[in-house]
Amino acid sequence: MPDLAVRFAQNPIIRPADVVPSRDGMEVACVLNPGAFRFQGRTGLLLRIAERPVQEAGWISTPVLDPAKPGGIDIVRFPESECKWIEDARIFSHQGRGYLTTLSHLRLAWSDDGVKFGIETKPTIMGEGPLEAFGIEDCRVTQIGDTYHLHFTVVSDAGFGVGYISTTDWKTYQRHGVVIPPPNKDFALFPEKIGGYYYALHRPTHHALGGPYIWISRSPDLLHWGDHHCVARPRPGAWDAQKLGGGAEPIKTEKGWLEIYHGVAKDSQYCLGLLLFDLHDPRKLLARSELPIMKPIEPYELTGFFGNVVFTNGHVVDGDTITLYYGASDEVICGATLSIKQLLASLEA
Amino acid sequence: MPDLAVRFAQNPIIRPADVVPSRDGMEVACVLNPGAFRFQGRTGLLLRIAERPVQEAGWISTPVLDPAKPGGIDIVRFPESECKWIEDARIFSHQGRGYLTTLSHLRLAWSDDGVKFGIETKPTIMGEGPLEAFGIEDCRVTQIGDTYHLHFTVVSDAGFGVGYISTTDWKTYQRHGVVIPPPNKDFALFPEKIGGYYYALHRPTHHALGGPYIWISRSPDLLHWGDHHCVARPRPGAWDAQKLGGGAEPIKTEKGWLEIYHGVAKDSQYCLGLLLFDLHDPRKLLARSELPIMKPIEPYELTGFFGNVVFTNGHVVDGDTITLYYGASDEVICGATLSIKQLLASLEA
């Protein structure tokens, strides 16, 4: 199947060098996986900025939020020979304790044309409290009425789960704590109530029974979630054989709720595909992409901090056109457009 | 510290041989981990009955619920040489797919004196639907008003999570689905609302970041849960170094909410200890046992289906006396009494 995404000619549109580090001594390793939204006529991106201390040969050093330390941050530093990589280059352990290699925060960027973005020079939202000590990542933004709902991954030595913040003005933020317990991420909120309930996709994980499967849950109030069902699993031998997870909010179409999700193949290649859920009962999966709609093919998608990755958790929709913002190789941010009609047709082919 | 549990002279009070298998060809491998409650003047236990086909040398066979098969059950059978044990003898994998070695259901037993139980001859509650295909386990029973709230582990190839059923008469049961997504178990509901919310302990697990830690969450309606916080972790070198999880409902005392929990040491020994939570804000942990209050010491606790285990998720309270029902060596059910005053004093020592 041909790649259905028409990439921006200007890609990558945001690179680490475009971002001012949050403090002295820190380097921006990656800028990736933005949430996307429209506000007062402009396109907003809520970037994930992943920082670390400038690295020295033979050592791994990583920042951990700690209110007891000067500046609220502790720099943890270990000889590389004492560290073990877990799964890939993004998590390591030292003496049995797990750490991330970078600390992420969220930062706003604004654009009039959806392509050229001005990035704020300070963090917009930093991790707070013990459950966010390793940072916050991959924020989805869902607008319902005048309120923007931000769901992101909280990370700490207690695991990773789903955090929730809301805002109406992008200046003041209301924190609602952890709404789905670990290990869980890739929370995608449906943008309206269905049959009296909010619905969301999320992605628990486990290594013995079950695994990185997509589940759906419902909530009366966005604060408390229940009625959990498993709706999609990796498929052996397929492009999503290793794991998969939801992207940004599902898009309402005449055929159903259309979700652009990521799948990971055995060789750790991240591609994008589609799930289609019933309009009236989103627990019913109607269709699923046999092949990816978008694969890493461009140089910036093939090589980087963690290469061979396209990953999205943000888009804006205008009529038939989805403008997709995505992280490429876990290092830079890119854009592409897709046609909803074409996507739906690909599910029928 | 001396063991604070006074064991029944009659232990074990229920053994596999006392239980009628649910169908021909099946053997009861274990009867364990009962929920406990009082109803119409009697003590009720909701037993976990773990069954499997009679095993043949060189093969592992295990039952899986499947409505499409005759009798609603499929017997999966693999050469032992093709199977891999995961963690311990209770989970194995074949060609990358995980299975349990037994299929559990819940069954009522009744007693006038709390020691001698009459066991029903048929299953009371069987697993139902795809999320319970590997059975249901370790049911907690919490009475609030006239309603008994049953929280148990649902198991399937989609993982293990927390299922919820309620009853008022122990004859009809209302199913409420999966209320906490996988991987999670050891759900212990506080027996009254605190500050307008229900609270519960639960135990997510993960192998990279975080781990088998106890979390607390709240709910407005018992159906949807949120505001998740991590309240207790394993302690390196201690009797709960490997993992830990909540037991039955916390007990209200003048000093706080008293929870009897299980901890697992590096050598997989399961012991019991105490957590004390603030009466008005149970997210605050006030005290925790340095040493176990109860360890496997009797022959039936040291040897069995999975030896060196005392595990509880059921008790009844009368004044200062807790009558604790517990699984010993994952094979039989035993009883013991404990004094609340003594337990609280042990936390101050």
XYZ file of C-alpha atoms in Angstrom:
698
model
C 0.000 0.000 0.000
C 1.324 3.504 -0.774
C 2.050 5.814 2.129
C -1.095 7.957 2.516
C 0.615 10.878 4.287
C 1.703 13.935 2.306
C 4.674 15.211 4.267
C 5.432 18.926 4.695
C 8.192 20.085 2.318
C 9.645 21.957 5.320
C 10.148 18.837 7.494
C 11.431 18.615 10.133
C 9.569 21.718 11.311
C 11.013 21.713 14.850
C 14.461 20.415 15.883
C 16.213 20.263 19.262
C 18.447 23.203 18.223
C 15.308 25.361 17.923
C 14.498 24.898 21.613
C 16.003 26.877 24.503
C 16.989 24.450 27.308
C 15.025 24.870 30.523
C 18.192 25.562 32.550
C 21.971 25.920 32.329
C 23.936 22.696 31.937
C 21.075 20.908 30.201
C 20.882 20.013 26.525
C 17.706 19.386 24.547
C 18.178 15.822 23.263
C 14.812 15.519 21.535
C 11.722 17.535 20.725
C 8.945 15.174 19.810
C 5.396 13.833 20.030
C 3.371 17.053 20.321
C -0.274 17.421 21.213
C -2.038 19.695 18.693
C -5.046 22.006 18.877
C -6.597 25.224 17.545
C -6.962 28.254 19.861
C -8.013 31.795 18.917
C -7.307 31.251 15.225
C -3.851 29.777 15.688
C -2.476 26.239 15.737
C -0.933 25.291 19.045
C 1.469 22.437 19.676
C 2.257 21.167 23.141
C 5.760 19.838 22.553
C 7.528 17.178 24.534
C 11.023 18.471 25.279
C 13.428 15.745 26.444
C 16.519 17.078 28.207
C 19.616 15.639 29.822
C 22.900 16.949 31.155
C 25.650 17.183 28.549
C 26.966 13.580 28.568
C 30.565 12.581 29.403
C 32.220 9.492 27.888
C 31.890 6.440 30.164
C 29.088 7.917 32.262
C 25.329 8.118 32.105
C 23.799 11.112 33.825
C 20.113 11.905 33.912
C 17.940 14.492 35.683
C 15.320 13.566 38.277
C 12.874 16.110 39.722
C 13.383 16.478 43.479
C 11.924 19.455 45.364
C 14.545 18.958 48.112
C 17.440 19.764 45.731
C 18.569 23.232 44.582
C 16.519 24.229 41.548
C 14.201 21.304 42.212
C 16.368 18.897 40.249
C 18.825 16.122 41.061
C 21.415 14.979 38.531
C 21.908 11.223 38.898
C 25.273 10.024 37.489
C 26.505 6.416 37.112
C 29.457 4.702 35.367
C 28.070 3.314 32.100
C 29.587 -0.103 32.934
C 27.282 -0.399 35.970
C 24.123 0.338 33.950
C 21.875 -2.059 32.050
C 19.663 -1.023 29.119
C 16.032 -2.064 29.449
C 14.115 -2.705 26.214
C 15.940 0.082 24.338
C 18.099 3.169 24.773
C 15.370 5.089 26.593
C 15.297 3.210 29.917
C 18.238 1.886 31.929
C 18.663 0.358 35.346
C 21.342 0.792 37.991
C 21.476 -1.597 40.941
C 17.982 -2.815 40.118
C 16.394 0.652 39.934
C 15.016 1.933 36.633
C 15.694 5.405 35.179
C 14.948 7.275 31.970
C 17.846 8.673 29.960
C 16.079 12.035 29.604
C 13.654 14.208 31.576
C 10.709 15.553 29.573
C 8.513 18.588 30.094
C 5.748 20.121 27.962
C 6.151 23.412 26.116
C 3.850 25.433 23.889
C 4.568 26.492 20.324
C 2.241 28.647 18.219
C 1.723 29.095 14.493
C -0.463 31.130 12.145
C 0.031 28.801 9.165
C 0.437 25.443 10.912
C 3.972 25.026 9.547
C 6.217 27.723 11.010
C 6.064 27.642 14.826
C 7.311 30.068 17.462
C 8.405 28.083 20.511
C 8.072 29.501 24.003
C 11.417 29.914 25.738
C 10.401 28.400 29.082
C 8.645 25.161 30.068
C 4.851 25.449 30.023
C 4.171 22.430 32.260
C 6.839 20.639 34.305
C 6.396 17.423 36.236
C 5.210 17.941 39.806
C 5.246 15.587 42.792
C 6.572 12.063 43.279
C 4.592 10.457 40.441
C 6.140 12.844 37.862
C 9.744 12.822 39.141
C 11.019 11.371 35.834
C 8.967 13.880 33.848
C 5.820 14.095 31.733
C 5.549 12.971 28.104
C 3.467 12.692 24.924
C 0.540 14.965 25.761
C -2.759 14.503 23.933
C -4.981 17.612 23.725
C -8.731 17.185 23.289
C -11.052 20.172 23.092
C -14.590 19.717 24.435
C -16.531 22.990 24.438
C -14.137 25.682 25.655
C -12.046 23.314 27.731
C -8.860 21.655 26.568
C -8.186 18.279 28.187
C -4.518 17.328 28.437
C -3.663 13.664 28.981
C -0.013 12.710 29.188
C 2.335 10.052 30.507
C 3.578 10.632 34.059
C 6.837 8.826 34.807
C 8.582 8.086 38.091
C 10.239 5.217 39.932
C 6.662 4.127 40.761
C 6.017 3.457 37.053
C 4.321 5.268 34.187
C 0.628 6.147 34.168
C -1.819 8.675 32.734
C -1.922 12.222 34.124
C -4.668 14.761 33.421
C -4.652 18.566 33.377
C -7.300 20.924 31.966
C -7.166 24.507 30.767
C -9.440 26.998 29.047
C -6.954 29.826 28.404
C -3.525 28.149 28.005
C -2.291 30.308 30.875
C -3.743 28.637 33.957
C -3.803 24.873 34.376
C -5.898 22.714 36.652
C -4.229 19.493 37.796
C -6.385 16.378 38.255
C -3.712 13.857 39.249
C -3.201 10.375 37.858
C -6.414 9.068 36.272
C -5.196 5.650 35.050
C -2.682 3.730 37.184
C 0.557 2.230 35.856
C 1.780 0.673 33.731
C -0.253 2.631 31.205
C 0.124 5.303 28.495
C -1.235 6.360 25.069
C -4.516 7.692 26.482
C -6.766 9.059 23.710
C -9.995 10.782 24.767
C -13.018 10.752 22.462
C -14.022 14.411 21.891
C -17.657 14.076 22.980
C -19.849 12.041 25.314
C -21.371 8.889 23.808
C -24.497 7.522 25.492
C -23.886 9.692 28.528
C -20.247 8.700 29.094
C -16.835 9.904 28.090
C -14.708 7.214 26.441
C -10.959 6.851 26.056
C -8.452 4.416 24.623
C -5.434 3.532 26.753
C -2.571 1.077 26.680
C -1.687 -1.056 29.718
C 1.306 -3.352 29.359
C 2.564 -6.588 30.893
C 5.177 -9.202 30.151
C 3.651 -12.475 31.408
C -0.096 -12.518 30.665
C -1.522 -9.905 28.356
C 0.759 -7.282 26.916
C 0.828 -3.868 25.261
C -2.784 -4.032 24.074
C -5.259 -1.177 23.492
C -8.162 -0.997 25.945
C -11.228 1.258 26.029
C -12.824 2.670 29.185
C -15.560 5.044 30.120
C -16.042 7.834 32.646
C -18.954 9.915 33.918
C -16.752 12.887 34.870
C -13.280 12.557 33.243
C -11.816 11.983 36.726
C -12.808 8.378 37.397
C -12.615 5.565 34.830
C -14.161 2.114 34.664
C -15.780 -0.564 32.448
C -12.474 -1.534 30.862
C -12.424 -3.668 27.686
C -9.580 -4.880 25.507
C -10.133 -3.807 21.888
C -6.912 -4.356 19.920
C -3.787 -6.506 20.231
C -0.546 -6.883 18.325
C -0.812 -9.225 15.326
C 1.954 -11.827 14.927
C 3.995 -11.239 11.792
C 2.364 -7.872 11.069
C 3.699 -4.296 11.207
C 2.174 -4.032 14.719
C 3.462 -7.416 15.966
C 5.408 -6.161 18.992
C 3.158 -3.499 20.465
C 0.650 -0.791 19.630
C -1.005 2.216 21.225
C -3.515 4.973 20.565
C -2.581 8.325 19.059
C -4.530 11.558 19.436
C -8.309 11.836 19.868
C -10.444 9.700 17.556
C -11.958 11.610 14.625
C -15.721 11.467 14.082
C -16.584 10.336 10.536
C -19.751 9.050 8.869
C -18.314 5.517 9.053
C -17.314 5.601 12.697
C -14.673 6.930 15.073
C -11.362 6.910 13.218
C -8.229 6.476 15.339
C -4.704 6.861 13.981
C -2.600 4.525 16.125
C 1.018 3.425 16.201
C 2.210 -0.136 15.831
C 5.683 -1.481 16.490
C 7.127 -4.322 14.410
C 9.517 -7.008 15.674
C 12.483 -4.892 14.497
C 11.192 -1.880 16.556
C 10.010 0.057 13.493
C 7.129 2.393 14.492
C 4.431 2.889 11.817
C 0.924 4.391 11.828
C -2.356 2.640 11.028
C -6.098 2.987 11.568
C -8.759 1.664 13.914
C -12.437 2.336 13.224
C -14.909 2.171 16.139
C -18.706 2.141 16.110
C -20.154 5.658 16.404
C -22.709 4.707 19.060
C -20.757 2.024 20.901
C -17.027 2.694 20.608
C -16.272 -0.600 22.371
C -17.016 -2.210 18.997
C -14.022 -2.286 16.673
C -15.320 -2.212 13.083
C -12.124 -2.190 11.022
C -8.345 -2.066 11.267
C -5.528 -1.368 8.795
C -3.902 -4.490 7.395
C -0.914 -2.379 6.339
C 0.443 0.909 7.701
C -0.873 4.156 6.296
C 2.484 5.792 7.088
C 5.951 4.311 7.553
C 9.369 5.813 8.308
C 10.819 6.546 4.841
C 12.456 9.982 4.979
C 16.035 10.395 6.291
C 14.766 12.254 9.418
C 12.376 9.356 10.127
C 15.021 6.678 9.653
C 17.861 8.118 11.758
C 17.897 9.977 15.076
C 17.771 9.549 18.870
C 15.689 6.384 18.347
C 15.559 5.761 14.602
C 12.965 4.209 12.291
C 10.036 5.852 14.077
C 6.958 7.826 13.102
C 4.752 8.446 16.158
C 1.768 10.764 16.473
C -0.365 12.036 19.318
C -1.547 15.313 17.774
C -3.554 16.494 14.809
C -6.005 19.191 13.736
C -8.880 18.511 11.369
C -10.347 20.865 8.769
C -13.083 19.307 6.610
C -11.576 16.264 4.915
C -8.001 17.204 5.806
C -6.132 15.948 8.834
C -2.969 17.882 9.560
C -0.890 15.404 11.475
C 2.006 16.429 13.704
C 4.384 13.631 14.512
C 7.646 12.765 16.169
C 10.274 11.357 13.790
C 13.042 9.121 15.142
C 12.132 10.337 18.663
C 14.167 13.479 17.922
C 12.360 16.028 15.720
C 8.823 17.158 14.918
C 7.313 16.921 11.433
C 3.983 17.537 9.754
C 1.918 15.787 7.099
C -1.604 15.930 5.711
C -3.999 13.048 5.165
C -7.442 12.799 3.597
C -10.177 11.284 5.776
C -11.909 9.945 2.646
C -8.700 8.227 1.525
C -8.135 6.774 4.988
C -11.675 5.366 5.157
C -11.296 3.955 1.644
C -8.060 2.230 2.679
C -9.998 0.335 5.369
C -12.430 -0.989 2.764
C -9.786 -2.047 0.245
C 8.925 -10.810 66.788
C 6.631 -13.677 67.775
C 3.925 -14.735 65.355
C 0.769 -12.863 66.457
C -1.705 -15.294 64.871
C -3.339 -18.009 66.981
C -4.002 -20.761 64.469
C -7.086 -22.976 64.607
C -6.313 -26.390 66.139
C -8.392 -27.864 63.299
C -6.194 -26.473 60.474
C -6.384 -26.950 57.568
C -10.149 -26.465 57.741
C -10.761 -26.990 54.000
C -8.703 -29.202 51.670
C -9.020 -29.985 47.948
C -10.415 -33.451 48.794
C -13.362 -31.729 50.528
C -14.445 -30.071 47.286
C -16.567 -31.669 44.553
C -14.991 -30.867 41.144
C -17.134 -28.678 38.886
C -17.249 -31.316 36.123
C -16.092 -34.808 35.169
C -12.434 -35.177 34.234
C -11.366 -32.256 36.386
C -9.457 -32.444 39.676
C -9.430 -29.797 42.400
C -5.736 -28.903 42.699
C -6.151 -26.176 45.312
C -8.772 -24.551 47.486
C -7.437 -21.259 48.733
C -7.639 -17.524 49.412
C -11.294 -17.136 50.466
C -13.223 -13.936 50.894
C -15.043 -13.919 54.256
C -18.231 -12.285 55.531
C -21.183 -12.637 57.917
C -24.695 -13.198 56.533
C -27.861 -14.041 58.479
C -25.916 -15.161 61.540
C -23.521 -17.435 59.684
C -19.957 -17.063 58.472
C -19.618 -17.290 54.718
C -16.474 -17.995 52.784
C -16.187 -17.409 49.059
C -13.560 -20.005 48.198
C -11.239 -19.949 45.253
C -11.319 -23.418 43.695
C -8.451 -24.068 41.284
C -9.050 -26.983 38.928
C -7.197 -28.725 36.137
C -7.565 -31.899 34.101
C -5.918 -34.931 35.673
C -2.305 -34.488 34.478
C -0.392 -36.995 32.341
C 3.403 -37.384 32.541
C 5.214 -35.287 29.936
C 2.216 -33.071 29.215
C 0.721 -29.889 30.627
C -3.006 -29.514 30.139
C -5.092 -26.657 31.422
C -8.707 -25.540 31.025
C -9.697 -22.314 29.285
C -13.264 -21.009 29.268
C -14.620 -20.819 25.727
C -18.371 -20.495 25.069
C -17.875 -21.984 21.568
C -16.738 -25.368 22.997
C -18.973 -28.126 24.403
C -19.618 -27.404 28.085
C -18.125 -23.937 27.617
C -14.597 -25.169 28.234
C -11.543 -25.919 26.104
C -8.768 -28.196 27.374
C -5.442 -26.882 26.099
C -2.711 -29.567 26.064
C 1.004 -29.130 25.269
C 4.149 -31.294 25.558
C 5.903 -30.153 28.741
C 9.173 -29.794 26.785
C 7.616 -27.021 24.675
C 6.474 -24.998 27.715
C 8.353 -22.370 29.682
C 7.585 -21.508 33.329
C 7.042 -17.814 33.997
C 7.953 -16.510 37.453
C 6.812 -19.722 39.183
C 4.770 -22.891 38.726
C 1.499 -20.999 38.327
C 2.044 -19.418 34.883
C 3.622 -20.980 31.799
C 4.007 -19.955 28.193
C 3.745 -21.951 24.980
C 4.930 -20.398 21.704
C 4.989 -16.979 23.344
C 1.423 -17.163 24.738
C 0.867 -17.215 28.504
C -1.453 -19.647 30.337
C -2.302 -20.493 33.928
C -1.813 -24.061 35.144
C -5.279 -24.079 36.738
C -8.688 -22.520 36.148
C -10.289 -20.961 39.232
C -13.903 -20.293 40.095
C -15.579 -19.005 43.272
C -17.688 -21.200 45.521
C -19.583 -20.539 48.744
C -19.066 -22.358 52.024
C -21.140 -21.736 55.160
C -20.491 -22.229 58.862
C -22.297 -21.724 62.142
C -19.138 -21.737 64.262
C -16.619 -20.239 61.820
C -14.521 -23.419 61.861
C -16.524 -26.265 60.326
C -17.736 -25.314 56.840
C -20.260 -26.927 54.509
C -19.122 -26.385 50.940
C -21.601 -25.998 48.097
C -21.296 -28.752 45.500
C -21.440 -26.510 42.441
C -19.579 -23.328 41.431
C -21.201 -20.150 42.748
C -19.552 -17.760 40.295
C -17.670 -18.859 37.169
C -15.658 -16.641 34.880
C -17.710 -15.109 32.057
C -16.603 -13.484 28.804
C -13.209 -12.971 27.191
C -11.614 -11.115 30.123
C -12.296 -14.059 32.496
C -11.364 -16.927 30.139
C -8.561 -18.078 32.475
C -10.857 -17.818 35.513
C -11.509 -15.601 38.520
C -9.454 -15.622 41.724
C -8.945 -14.331 45.266
C -12.271 -12.621 45.918
C -12.502 -9.923 48.577
C -15.945 -9.402 50.131
C -16.819 -6.024 51.645
C -20.210 -5.370 53.198
C -21.552 -1.801 53.013
C -25.126 -1.556 54.289
C -26.991 -4.591 52.963
C -24.818 -4.939 49.881
C -21.818 -7.230 49.584
C -19.154 -5.988 47.177
C -17.056 -8.708 45.575
C -13.723 -7.707 44.032
C -11.625 -10.424 42.468
C -8.875 -11.021 39.947
C -10.064 -11.638 36.384
C -7.541 -13.518 34.263
C -7.319 -14.038 30.501
C -4.808 -13.827 27.686
C -5.446 -10.057 27.838
C -3.903 -9.952 31.339
C -5.165 -9.877 34.904
C -7.285 -7.045 36.308
C -9.924 -6.329 38.940
C -13.496 -7.534 38.422
C -16.490 -6.404 40.475
C -19.780 -8.120 41.303
C -22.352 -7.149 43.946
C -25.048 -9.114 45.755
C -27.496 -8.586 48.585
C -28.844 -12.146 48.950
C -25.992 -14.479 47.867
C -28.329 -15.905 45.266
C -28.411 -13.266 42.540
C -25.296 -11.458 41.407
C -24.912 -8.194 39.547
C -21.869 -7.980 37.273
C -20.094 -4.633 36.916
C -17.236 -5.614 34.609
C -13.560 -4.808 35.005
C -13.095 -1.764 37.242
C -9.271 -1.562 37.274
C -7.360 -2.460 34.091
C -4.439 -4.903 33.964
C -1.938 -5.718 35.192
C -3.580 -5.329 38.598
C -4.895 -7.407 41.522
C -5.198 -7.391 45.342
C -8.029 -4.844 45.385
C -9.145 -4.047 48.957
C -12.179 -1.785 49.373
C -12.521 0.393 52.475
C -15.894 -0.463 54.073
C -17.287 3.082 54.179
C -17.048 6.377 52.309
C -14.394 8.791 53.541
C -14.890 12.482 52.708
C -17.552 11.603 50.163
C -15.527 8.976 48.260
C -14.994 5.260 48.326
C -11.336 4.263 48.607
C -9.518 1.077 47.685
C -6.007 -0.329 47.698
C -4.825 -2.134 44.571
C -1.621 -3.557 43.185
C -0.419 -2.744 39.675
C 2.795 -4.410 38.569
C 5.572 -3.745 36.080
C 9.046 -5.031 35.389
C 10.951 -1.989 34.048
C 9.859 1.141 35.924
C 7.799 0.760 39.061
C 6.810 -2.692 40.179
C 4.413 -4.619 42.390
C 3.593 -1.635 44.625
C 0.398 -0.866 46.553
C -1.611 2.089 45.257
C -4.735 3.777 46.641
C -7.559 5.207 44.521
C -10.953 6.729 45.034
C -14.372 6.431 43.437
C -17.677 8.312 43.642
C -19.763 5.261 42.674
C -17.677 2.034 42.973
C -17.771 1.749 39.170
C -15.201 4.338 38.127
C -11.849 4.896 39.858
C -9.352 7.755 39.802
C -6.900 9.898 41.811
C -4.327 7.110 42.005
C -1.414 7.359 44.477
C 1.396 4.962 45.322
C 1.425 4.227 49.072
C 3.738 1.247 49.727
C 6.651 -0.458 47.980
C 8.773 -3.513 48.610
C 11.696 -2.867 50.995
C 15.107 -4.201 49.909
C 16.369 -6.878 52.278
C 13.067 -7.103 54.166
C 10.392 -9.827 54.327
C 8.475 -7.883 51.652
C 11.484 -7.265 49.381
C 10.122 -8.889 46.218
C 6.502 -7.807 46.137
C 3.490 -6.984 48.261
C -0.267 -6.543 47.960
C -3.357 -5.717 49.968
C -5.457 -8.339 51.756
C -9.121 -7.978 52.687
C -10.884 -4.730 53.559
C -9.052 -2.389 55.953
C -10.327 -2.520 59.553
C -11.398 0.719 61.226
C -9.583 1.247 64.556
C -9.083 4.230 66.838
C -5.520 4.578 65.489
C -6.423 4.420 61.817
C -7.379 2.015 59.045
C -5.559 -1.247 59.679
C -4.714 -3.343 56.631
C -3.326 -6.869 56.812
C -1.204 -7.231 53.670
C 1.055 -9.876 52.200
C 4.720 -9.425 51.421
C 6.953 -11.719 49.404
C 10.638 -12.148 50.265
C 13.442 -12.782 47.772
C 13.059 -16.542 48.346
C 9.305 -16.328 47.489
C 8.174 -16.797 51.097
C 4.748 -15.124 51.589
C 4.195 -13.527 55.044
C 1.591 -11.124 56.463
C 2.184 -7.655 57.905
C 0.337 -4.433 58.694
C -0.248 -1.049 57.108
C -1.969 1.726 59.075
C -3.674 4.543 57.144
C -5.029 7.870 58.389
C -8.727 7.624 59.318
C -9.693 10.820 57.503
C -7.238 10.699 54.607
C -6.357 7.080 53.811
C -3.790 8.241 51.241
C -1.562 8.920 54.270
C 0.364 5.859 55.436
C 0.990 6.223 59.191
C 2.806 3.007 60.084
C 4.005 -0.303 58.649
C 5.223 -3.578 60.166
C 9.005 -3.900 60.285
C 8.607 -7.658 60.727
C 5.808 -10.021 59.706
C 2.932 -10.606 62.112
C 2.491 -14.081 60.630
C 4.897 -16.353 58.768
C 4.596 -19.851 57.286
C 5.629 -22.156 60.161
C 3.188 -25.076 60.223
C 3.709 -28.084 57.929
C 0.619 -27.198 55.851
C 2.026 -23.672 55.370
C 5.488 -24.885 54.386
C 4.592 -27.566 51.819
C 1.902 -27.746 49.135
C 0.988 -26.655 45.605
C 3.173 -23.558 46.078
C 4.881 -23.924 49.453
C 6.019 -21.452 52.111
C 2.945 -19.263 51.747
C 0.396 -17.654 54.059
C -1.937 -15.381 52.079
C -5.149 -13.746 53.223
C -7.959 -11.860 51.570
C -10.752 -12.602 54.025
C -11.558 -11.977 57.676
C -14.455 -11.256 59.998
C -14.145 -8.930 62.975
C -15.891 -9.226 66.333
C -14.838 -6.597 68.883
C -11.090 -6.918 69.356
C -10.893 -10.261 67.555
C -10.085 -10.710 63.903
C -10.849 -14.180 62.600
C -8.544 -14.500 59.652
C -9.095 -17.032 56.875
C -6.048 -17.709 54.781
C -4.630 -19.830 52.031
C -1.683 -21.981 53.092
C 0.838 -23.108 50.474
C -1.700 -22.147 47.779
C -3.450 -25.462 48.457
C -5.619 -25.455 51.593
C -7.634 -23.045 53.707
C -6.846 -22.339 57.357
C -8.060 -20.065 60.121
C -6.430 -18.016 62.877
C -7.391 -15.302 65.315
C -5.584 -12.049 65.997
C -6.131 -9.252 68.513
C -6.513 -5.745 67.075
C -4.963 -4.273 70.252
C -1.931 -6.546 69.886
C -1.578 -5.695 66.212
C -1.701 -1.944 66.901
C 0.807 -2.362 69.741
C 3.149 -4.218 67.375
C 3.227 -1.146 65.131
C 4.328 1.024 68.034
C 7.069 -1.313 69.258
